[in-house]
C-alpha cells in the first residue's frame, strides 16, 4: 500500500499494487473478455438455452411460450433466437410490478426502474449474482477503456433508480478505483471535488459534461486546468462532433458508453482504446439488428433496431427486447484484440425521429452541424410549431462565450451560413435563433433537445 495524496491532513491510502493479476482477471471477467469468436458463439448457445429455461419460470413468459406452443427445451443454439417472441416496452409495462420475476422474493437484492416519467415505469430485478455480473461488466468496460485501480473516479450522474449511478459505482469500485459518488447537479461542488481530489476519470451525460465546461468558461475558468484524463459519457445520444467539442474544451478523451435499464443499465457496450464503435459484451447479451417495420433481420452491417436478449441474468431474463435504438453491428476485427463485436454510435431512437414537412430528421443530424462550429456553444434546443398549417422548425443555439465580437452584421452573416449548411443536411429551411451562452435550460442528466408544440 502506498499513500497517494495528502489533502488537508487527510491521507488516502490507495491500494494500487495490492491486487494480483489473477484477482484482477477474475474481477473484470477476463475469461469472457478473452473469448474467441467460436467460444463466444458456443457460450451463447448454452447461455441462451439457460436464459429461456429460466424465463419460462416467470408468469409472463410461461404464458407467452405456452400460447405460441414453444417448449423451452427446443432452444439449443443461439441460431434458434428467431423462434422466440419479441418483448416490447409495453410487455414490460403490462408485466408490472413483477410478472417477469423468476425467483423467490428473498433472492432479490435490488430493483431499478426505467427512466420514463409518465405512467407506470418498468421494474427490473436482480439477485446477488446479477448485481455481481453487472459490476463485472462495468469493471471490464472501464478497464478496457484504460481506467486503472490508481485512477480517481467521479460519478456525476444521478444515483437512485437511474442505473448510471449505482451501475458505474459498483464497477469502478470493483476495479479498485477511488470512487467519489458525487451524484447529479451542484456544478460548483463537482468542480471543487475534481480539483481537490485530482480526479482522473469522470462519468456524466454528454450534455452535463458540456454544461460544466461552459459554466467554467463563463466564470473565466479553464476546464483543461482540471487535468481530467478520460470521460465516460453516455445515457443519451450524442454525435462524434459533440465528442470532439468536449475533447477540445477539456483536453480529455471521451469514451462512449451504451446501456439501458432493461438490460441492467450501463455496461452493455463500451468503447475500447480505439474509440471506434462500442464492444457489445456478447457473453451477457445476444444482439440482433432488425428492420423495425418488417421485424425481419436487417442485412449484414445495415442500420436497424437493436434487439437484445439477456444471457447472464437470473432474476429477470428478458428475451428479444426491442430497444428502439437504431444502430448497426461492426463485425470487423478490432485491433485491440477483443472479439466481442462492436455497435456503431447510435443514430437515435426510432421514436425520436421527427417528421417535419414530411421529411424524416433525427436530432443528431442537427447536432452534427451545430457542433462543427467553434463559435457556437454546446447547448441547443429544437422547437417545432405550426404556422399557416405548415411545420416550422426553430433551432435555438447558444453562442460560445467570447465568440461575439460586437458586430451584429458578422453574426447575421454567420447565421445565414449556418442556415444554409443545415438545409443541406436536413433538406428544408429551419429558423435559427442565436442566444447568449448559458441562457438555454441546462440538463443535469439526459438533455431534452426537442420541444414539439405542433397540434
Ligand atoms: O441510460 C443507462 C445508462 C446509464 C447508459 C449511464 C450509459 C450510461 P435508460 O435510462 O433506461 O438507461 O435509458 C436507455 O438511453 O435505450 C438509449 O436510447 C439511450 N442511450 C443510452 N446510452 C446511449 C449512448 C440508461 N451511449 C436509453 N448513445 C437507451 C445513445 C444512449 N443513446
CSV table of C-alpha atoms in Angstrom, one decimal, residues 59-389:
chain,number,residue,atom,x,y,z
A,59,UNK,CA,-45.7,-15.9,-15.1
A,60,UNK,CA,-45.3,-13.6,-18.2
A,61,UNK,CA,-43.0,-15.8,-20.3
A,62,UNK,CA,-44.5,-19.1,-19.2
A,63,UNK,CA,-47.9,-17.9,-20.6
A,64,UNK,CA,-46.3,-16.4,-23.7
A,65,UNK,CA,-44.4,-19.6,-24.5
A,66,UNK,CA,-47.4,-21.7,-23.9
A,67,UNK,CA,-49.6,-19.6,-26.2
A,68,UNK,CA,-47.1,-20.0,-29.0
A,69,UNK,CA,-46.6,-23.7,-28.4
A,70,UNK,CA,-42.9,-23.2,-27.6
A,71,UNK,CA,-41.1,-25.7,-25.5
A,72,UNK,CA,-38.0,-24.0,-23.9
A,73,UNK,CA,-36.0,-27.2,-24.4
A,74,UNK,CA,-36.3,-26.7,-28.2
A,75,UNK,CA,-33.9,-23.8,-27.9
A,76,UNK,CA,-30.5,-25.3,-28.3
A,77,UNK,CA,-28.4,-22.9,-30.2
A,78,UNK,CA,-28.0,-19.1,-30.5
A,79,UNK,CA,-29.3,-19.5,-34.0
A,80,UNK,CA,-32.7,-20.6,-32.5
A,81,UNK,CA,-33.2,-17.0,-31.4
A,82,UNK,CA,-35.7,-16.2,-34.1
A,83,UNK,CA,-38.0,-18.9,-32.8
A,84,UNK,CA,-38.5,-16.8,-29.7
A,85,UNK,CA,-41.0,-14.0,-29.3
A,86,UNK,CA,-40.0,-10.3,-29.2
A,87,UNK,CA,-40.6,-8.4,-26.0
A,88,UNK,CA,-41.7,-4.8,-26.1
A,89,UNK,CA,-41.7,-1.9,-23.6
A,90,UNK,CA,-45.4,-2.4,-23.5
A,91,UNK,CA,-44.9,-6.0,-22.4
A,92,UNK,CA,-42.7,-4.8,-19.6
A,93,UNK,CA,-45.4,-2.3,-18.5
A,94,UNK,CA,-48.1,-5.0,-18.6
A,95,UNK,CA,-45.9,-7.3,-16.5
A,96,UNK,CA,-45.5,-4.5,-13.8
A,97,UNK,CA,-44.9,-4.9,-11.0
A,98,UNK,CA,-43.4,-8.4,-11.0
A,99,UNK,CA,-44.8,-10.7,-13.7
A,100,UNK,CA,-41.4,-11.3,-15.2
A,101,UNK,CA,-39.7,-12.2,-11.9
A,102,UNK,CA,-38.4,-15.8,-11.9
A,103,UNK,CA,-37.0,-16.3,-8.4
A,104,UNK,CA,-38.4,-16.1,-4.9
A,105,UNK,CA,-38.7,-12.7,-3.4
A,106,UNK,CA,-36.0,-13.4,-0.9
A,107,UNK,CA,-33.4,-13.9,-3.6
A,108,UNK,CA,-33.9,-10.4,-4.9
A,109,UNK,CA,-31.4,-7.9,-3.6
A,110,UNK,CA,-32.2,-4.8,-5.7
A,111,UNK,CA,-34.5,-3.3,-8.3
A,112,UNK,CA,-34.3,-0.4,-10.6
A,113,UNK,CA,-36.9,1.2,-12.8
A,114,UNK,CA,-36.6,2.7,-16.3
A,115,UNK,CA,-36.3,6.5,-16.6
A,116,UNK,CA,-39.8,7.1,-18.1
A,117,UNK,CA,-41.5,9.9,-16.3
A,118,UNK,CA,-45.2,9.2,-17.2
A,119,UNK,CA,-47.3,6.2,-16.3
A,120,UNK,CA,-46.0,3.0,-14.7
A,121,UNK,CA,-42.3,2.5,-15.0
A,122,UNK,CA,-40.8,-0.8,-15.9
A,123,UNK,CA,-39.2,-2.6,-13.0
A,124,UNK,CA,-36.0,-4.7,-13.3
A,125,UNK,CA,-34.9,-7.1,-10.5
A,126,UNK,CA,-31.6,-8.5,-9.6
A,127,UNK,CA,-30.2,-11.4,-7.5
A,128,UNK,CA,-26.8,-11.0,-5.8
A,129,UNK,CA,-25.2,-12.9,-8.7
A,130,UNK,CA,-26.9,-10.5,-11.2
A,131,UNK,CA,-25.5,-7.5,-9.4
A,132,UNK,CA,-22.1,-9.1,-9.3
A,133,UNK,CA,-22.2,-9.9,-13.0
A,134,UNK,CA,-23.3,-6.3,-13.8
A,135,UNK,CA,-20.4,-4.9,-11.7
A,136,UNK,CA,-18.0,-7.2,-13.6
A,137,UNK,CA,-19.3,-5.9,-16.9
A,138,UNK,CA,-18.8,-2.3,-15.8
A,139,UNK,CA,-15.4,-3.0,-14.4
A,140,UNK,CA,-14.2,-4.7,-17.6
A,141,UNK,CA,-15.7,-1.8,-19.6
A,142,UNK,CA,-13.7,0.7,-17.6
A,143,UNK,CA,-10.6,-1.4,-17.7
A,144,UNK,CA,-10.8,-1.9,-21.5
A,145,UNK,CA,-11.1,1.9,-22.0
A,146,UNK,CA,-7.9,2.4,-20.0
A,147,UNK,CA,-9.1,3.1,-16.4
A,148,UNK,CA,-7.0,1.5,-13.7
A,149,UNK,CA,-7.2,1.0,-10.0
A,150,UNK,CA,-5.0,4.0,-9.3
A,151,UNK,CA,-7.5,6.3,-11.0
A,152,UNK,CA,-9.8,8.6,-9.1
A,153,UNK,CA,-13.3,8.4,-10.4
A,154,UNK,CA,-16.1,10.9,-10.0
A,155,UNK,CA,-19.6,9.8,-10.8
A,156,UNK,CA,-21.5,12.8,-11.9
A,157,UNK,CA,-24.9,11.1,-12.8
A,158,UNK,CA,-27.9,10.7,-10.5
A,159,UNK,CA,-28.0,7.8,-8.1
A,160,UNK,CA,-31.3,6.1,-7.1
A,161,UNK,CA,-33.4,4.4,-9.7
A,162,UNK,CA,-31.3,5.7,-12.6
A,163,UNK,CA,-28.8,3.0,-13.3
A,164,UNK,CA,-25.9,5.3,-14.3
A,165,UNK,CA,-25.3,5.9,-10.6
A,166,UNK,CA,-25.0,2.5,-8.9
A,167,UNK,CA,-24.0,0.8,-12.1
A,168,UNK,CA,-20.8,2.8,-12.7
A,169,UNK,CA,-20.2,3.0,-8.9
A,170,UNK,CA,-20.1,-0.8,-8.4
A,171,UNK,CA,-18.0,-1.3,-11.5
A,172,UNK,CA,-15.5,1.4,-10.6
A,173,UNK,CA,-15.2,0.0,-7.0
A,174,UNK,CA,-14.8,-3.5,-8.3
A,175,UNK,CA,-11.9,-2.3,-10.5
A,176,UNK,CA,-10.4,-0.8,-7.3
A,177,UNK,CA,-10.7,2.9,-8.3
A,178,UNK,CA,-11.1,5.6,-5.7
A,179,UNK,CA,-14.8,6.4,-6.2
A,180,UNK,CA,-16.4,9.8,-5.5
A,181,UNK,CA,-20.2,9.3,-5.6
A,182,UNK,CA,-20.9,13.0,-6.2
A,183,UNK,CA,-24.3,12.4,-8.0
A,184,UNK,CA,-26.1,14.8,-10.3
A,185,UNK,CA,-26.2,18.5,-10.0
A,186,UNK,CA,-24.3,21.0,-7.9
A,187,UNK,CA,-21.9,22.0,-10.5
A,188,UNK,CA,-19.7,24.2,-8.3
A,189,UNK,CA,-19.2,21.2,-5.9
A,190,UNK,CA,-18.3,18.9,-8.8
A,191,UNK,CA,-15.6,21.3,-10.0
A,192,UNK,CA,-14.2,21.6,-6.5
A,193,UNK,CA,-14.1,17.9,-5.9
A,194,UNK,CA,-12.4,17.2,-9.2
A,195,UNK,CA,-9.8,19.7,-8.5
A,196,UNK,CA,-9.2,18.9,-4.8
A,197,UNK,CA,-9.0,15.1,-5.3
A,198,UNK,CA,-7.2,15.1,-8.6
A,199,UNK,CA,-10.0,13.2,-10.4
A,200,UNK,CA,-8.7,11.5,-13.5
A,201,UNK,CA,-11.9,9.8,-14.8
A,202,UNK,CA,-15.4,11.2,-14.8
A,203,UNK,CA,-18.8,9.7,-15.7
A,204,UNK,CA,-21.6,12.0,-16.9
A,205,UNK,CA,-24.1,12.5,-19.6
A,206,UNK,CA,-22.5,14.4,-22.5
A,207,UNK,CA,-24.9,17.3,-22.0
A,208,UNK,CA,-24.0,17.7,-18.4
A,209,UNK,CA,-20.3,17.5,-19.1
A,210,UNK,CA,-20.8,20.3,-21.6
A,211,UNK,CA,-22.8,22.3,-19.1
A,212,UNK,CA,-20.0,22.1,-16.5
A,213,UNK,CA,-17.4,23.2,-19.1
A,214,UNK,CA,-19.5,26.1,-20.2
A,215,UNK,CA,-20.2,27.2,-16.7
A,216,UNK,CA,-16.4,27.2,-16.0
A,217,UNK,CA,-15.7,29.2,-19.2
A,218,UNK,CA,-18.4,31.7,-18.2
A,219,UNK,CA,-16.6,32.2,-14.9
A,220,UNK,CA,-13.2,32.7,-16.7
A,221,UNK,CA,-12.0,29.2,-15.6
A,222,UNK,CA,-10.4,26.7,-18.0
A,223,UNK,CA,-11.8,23.1,-18.0
A,224,UNK,CA,-8.3,21.9,-19.1
A,225,UNK,CA,-6.9,23.0,-15.8
A,226,UNK,CA,-8.9,20.2,-14.1
A,227,UNK,CA,-6.5,17.7,-15.6
A,228,UNK,CA,-9.1,15.0,-16.2
A,229,UNK,CA,-7.7,12.2,-18.3
A,230,UNK,CA,-10.8,10.4,-19.5
A,231,UNK,CA,-14.6,10.9,-19.6
A,232,UNK,CA,-17.1,8.1,-19.8
A,233,UNK,CA,-20.2,9.6,-21.5
A,234,UNK,CA,-23.5,8.0,-22.3
A,235,UNK,CA,-27.1,7.6,-21.4
A,236,UNK,CA,-28.2,9.8,-24.2
A,237,UNK,CA,-27.4,10.1,-27.9
A,238,UNK,CA,-24.6,12.4,-29.0
A,239,UNK,CA,-22.6,12.9,-32.1
A,240,UNK,CA,-18.9,12.5,-33.0
A,241,UNK,CA,-18.9,16.3,-33.3
A,242,UNK,CA,-20.1,16.7,-29.7
A,243,UNK,CA,-17.4,14.3,-28.6
A,244,UNK,CA,-14.8,16.4,-30.4
A,245,UNK,CA,-16.0,19.6,-29.0
A,246,UNK,CA,-15.9,18.2,-25.4
A,247,UNK,CA,-12.4,16.8,-26.0
A,248,UNK,CA,-11.2,20.2,-27.3
A,249,UNK,CA,-12.6,22.1,-24.3
A,250,UNK,CA,-11.4,19.7,-21.6
A,251,UNK,CA,-8.4,18.1,-23.2
A,252,UNK,CA,-9.6,14.6,-22.1
A,253,UNK,CA,-10.5,11.5,-24.1
A,254,UNK,CA,-14.2,10.7,-24.3
A,255,UNK,CA,-15.4,7.0,-24.3
A,256,UNK,CA,-18.9,6.2,-25.4
A,257,UNK,CA,-20.9,4.0,-23.1
A,258,UNK,CA,-24.2,2.5,-24.0
A,259,UNK,CA,-26.8,0.7,-22.0
A,260,UNK,CA,-30.5,0.7,-20.9
A,261,UNK,CA,-32.3,-0.1,-17.7
A,262,UNK,CA,-34.0,-3.2,-19.1
A,263,UNK,CA,-30.5,-4.7,-19.8
A,264,UNK,CA,-29.2,-3.7,-16.3
A,265,UNK,CA,-28.2,-0.3,-17.4
A,266,UNK,CA,-24.7,0.9,-18.4
A,267,UNK,CA,-22.2,-1.9,-19.3
A,268,UNK,CA,-24.0,-3.3,-22.4
A,269,UNK,CA,-21.5,-1.8,-24.9
A,270,UNK,CA,-18.4,0.3,-24.3
A,271,UNK,CA,-15.6,1.8,-26.3
A,272,UNK,CA,-12.1,0.4,-26.1
A,273,UNK,CA,-8.9,2.4,-26.5
A,274,UNK,CA,-9.5,2.6,-30.3
A,275,UNK,CA,-12.8,4.5,-29.7
A,276,UNK,CA,-14.3,3.3,-32.9
A,277,UNK,CA,-17.6,1.6,-32.0
A,278,UNK,CA,-18.6,0.1,-28.7
A,279,UNK,CA,-17.7,-3.6,-27.9
A,280,UNK,CA,-21.0,-5.3,-27.0
A,281,UNK,CA,-20.5,-7.8,-24.3
A,282,UNK,CA,-21.7,-10.8,-26.2
A,283,UNK,CA,-21.3,-13.3,-23.3
A,284,UNK,CA,-24.1,-11.3,-21.5
A,285,UNK,CA,-26.2,-10.1,-24.4
A,286,UNK,CA,-27.3,-11.7,-27.6
A,287,UNK,CA,-27.8,-8.9,-30.2
A,288,UNK,CA,-29.9,-8.8,-33.3
A,289,UNK,CA,-30.5,-5.9,-35.7
A,290,UNK,CA,-34.0,-5.9,-37.2
A,291,UNK,CA,-35.9,-3.8,-39.6
A,292,UNK,CA,-38.4,-2.1,-37.3
A,293,UNK,CA,-41.2,-2.2,-39.9
A,294,UNK,CA,-40.9,-5.8,-41.1
A,295,UNK,CA,-39.4,-7.1,-37.9
A,296,UNK,CA,-37.1,-9.3,-40.1
A,297,UNK,CA,-33.3,-9.3,-39.6
A,298,UNK,CA,-31.5,-6.4,-41.2
A,299,UNK,CA,-28.8,-7.1,-43.8
A,300,UNK,CA,-25.3,-7.5,-42.5
A,301,UNK,CA,-23.9,-4.2,-41.4
A,302,UNK,CA,-27.2,-2.4,-42.0
A,303,UNK,CA,-28.6,0.1,-39.6
A,304,UNK,CA,-31.8,-1.1,-37.9
A,305,UNK,CA,-33.3,-1.6,-34.4
A,306,UNK,CA,-31.2,-3.3,-31.8
A,307,UNK,CA,-32.9,-6.2,-30.2
A,308,UNK,CA,-31.2,-7.7,-27.1
A,309,UNK,CA,-31.6,-10.9,-25.0
A,310,UNK,CA,-30.0,-11.2,-21.6
A,311,UNK,CA,-27.7,-14.2,-21.3
A,312,UNK,CA,-26.5,-13.9,-17.7
A,313,UNK,CA,-29.4,-12.6,-15.7
A,314,UNK,CA,-31.3,-14.8,-13.3
A,315,UNK,CA,-33.9,-12.8,-11.5
A,316,UNK,CA,-35.4,-11.4,-14.7
A,317,UNK,CA,-34.2,-12.6,-18.0
A,318,UNK,CA,-35.6,-10.6,-21.0
A,319,UNK,CA,-35.9,-12.3,-24.3
A,320,UNK,CA,-35.5,-10.3,-27.6
A,321,UNK,CA,-36.1,-6.9,-26.2
A,322,UNK,CA,-36.9,-4.2,-28.7
A,323,UNK,CA,-34.6,-1.3,-27.6
A,324,UNK,CA,-35.9,1.1,-30.2
A,325,UNK,CA,-32.3,2.2,-30.6
A,326,UNK,CA,-31.0,2.4,-34.2
A,327,UNK,CA,-27.5,1.3,-34.9
A,328,UNK,CA,-25.5,-1.3,-36.8
A,329,UNK,CA,-23.1,-4.1,-35.9
A,330,UNK,CA,-19.4,-3.7,-36.8
A,331,UNK,CA,-18.2,-7.2,-37.4
A,332,UNK,CA,-14.6,-6.4,-38.4
A,333,UNK,CA,-11.9,-7.4,-36.0
A,334,UNK,CA,-10.9,-4.6,-33.7
A,335,UNK,CA,-7.1,-4.1,-33.3
A,336,UNK,CA,-7.5,-4.1,-29.5
A,337,UNK,CA,-7.8,-7.9,-29.7
A,338,UNK,CA,-11.3,-8.1,-28.2
A,339,UNK,CA,-13.5,-10.4,-30.2
A,340,UNK,CA,-16.8,-9.1,-28.9
A,341,UNK,CA,-18.4,-7.3,-31.9
A,342,UNK,CA,-19.0,-3.6,-31.8
A,343,UNK,CA,-22.0,-1.4,-32.1
A,344,UNK,CA,-21.7,1.8,-34.1
A,345,UNK,CA,-22.7,5.1,-32.4
A,346,UNK,CA,-26.5,5.2,-32.0
A,347,UNK,CA,-28.2,7.2,-34.8
A,348,UNK,CA,-31.1,7.9,-32.4
A,349,UNK,CA,-34.2,6.1,-31.3
A,350,UNK,CA,-36.9,5.1,-33.7
A,351,UNK,CA,-39.4,7.0,-31.5
A,352,UNK,CA,-37.2,10.2,-31.5
A,353,UNK,CA,-37.3,10.6,-35.3
A,354,UNK,CA,-39.0,13.8,-36.2
A,355,UNK,CA,-41.2,14.1,-39.2
A,356,UNK,CA,-41.1,17.8,-40.4
A,357,UNK,CA,-42.9,18.7,-43.5
A,358,UNK,CA,-42.9,15.0,-44.4
A,359,UNK,CA,-39.1,14.8,-44.1
A,360,UNK,CA,-37.6,12.4,-41.5
A,361,UNK,CA,-35.0,14.1,-39.3
A,362,UNK,CA,-33.1,12.9,-36.3
A,363,UNK,CA,-31.9,15.5,-33.8
A,364,UNK,CA,-28.4,14.0,-34.1
A,365,UNK,CA,-28.3,15.3,-37.7
A,366,UNK,CA,-28.8,18.8,-36.5
A,367,UNK,CA,-26.3,18.4,-33.6
A,368,UNK,CA,-23.7,17.3,-36.1
A,369,UNK,CA,-23.9,20.6,-38.0
A,370,UNK,CA,-24.0,22.8,-34.9
A,371,UNK,CA,-21.1,21.1,-33.1
A,372,UNK,CA,-18.8,21.6,-36.1
A,373,UNK,CA,-18.7,25.4,-35.3
A,374,UNK,CA,-16.3,26.7,-32.7
A,375,UNK,CA,-18.2,29.9,-32.4
A,376,UNK,CA,-21.3,28.0,-31.2
A,377,UNK,CA,-21.6,26.6,-27.7
A,378,UNK,CA,-22.7,23.1,-26.8
A,379,UNK,CA,-26.3,23.7,-25.8
A,380,UNK,CA,-29.2,23.8,-28.2
A,381,UNK,CA,-32.9,23.3,-28.4
A,382,UNK,CA,-35.1,22.3,-31.3
A,383,UNK,CA,-38.6,23.8,-31.3
A,384,UNK,CA,-41.4,22.6,-33.6
A,385,UNK,CA,-44.5,24.6,-34.2
A,386,UNK,CA,-47.2,25.1,-36.8
A,387,UNK,CA,-47.6,28.3,-38.7
A,388,UNK,CA,-50.2,28.7,-41.6
A,389,UNK,CA,-50.7,24.9,-41.4
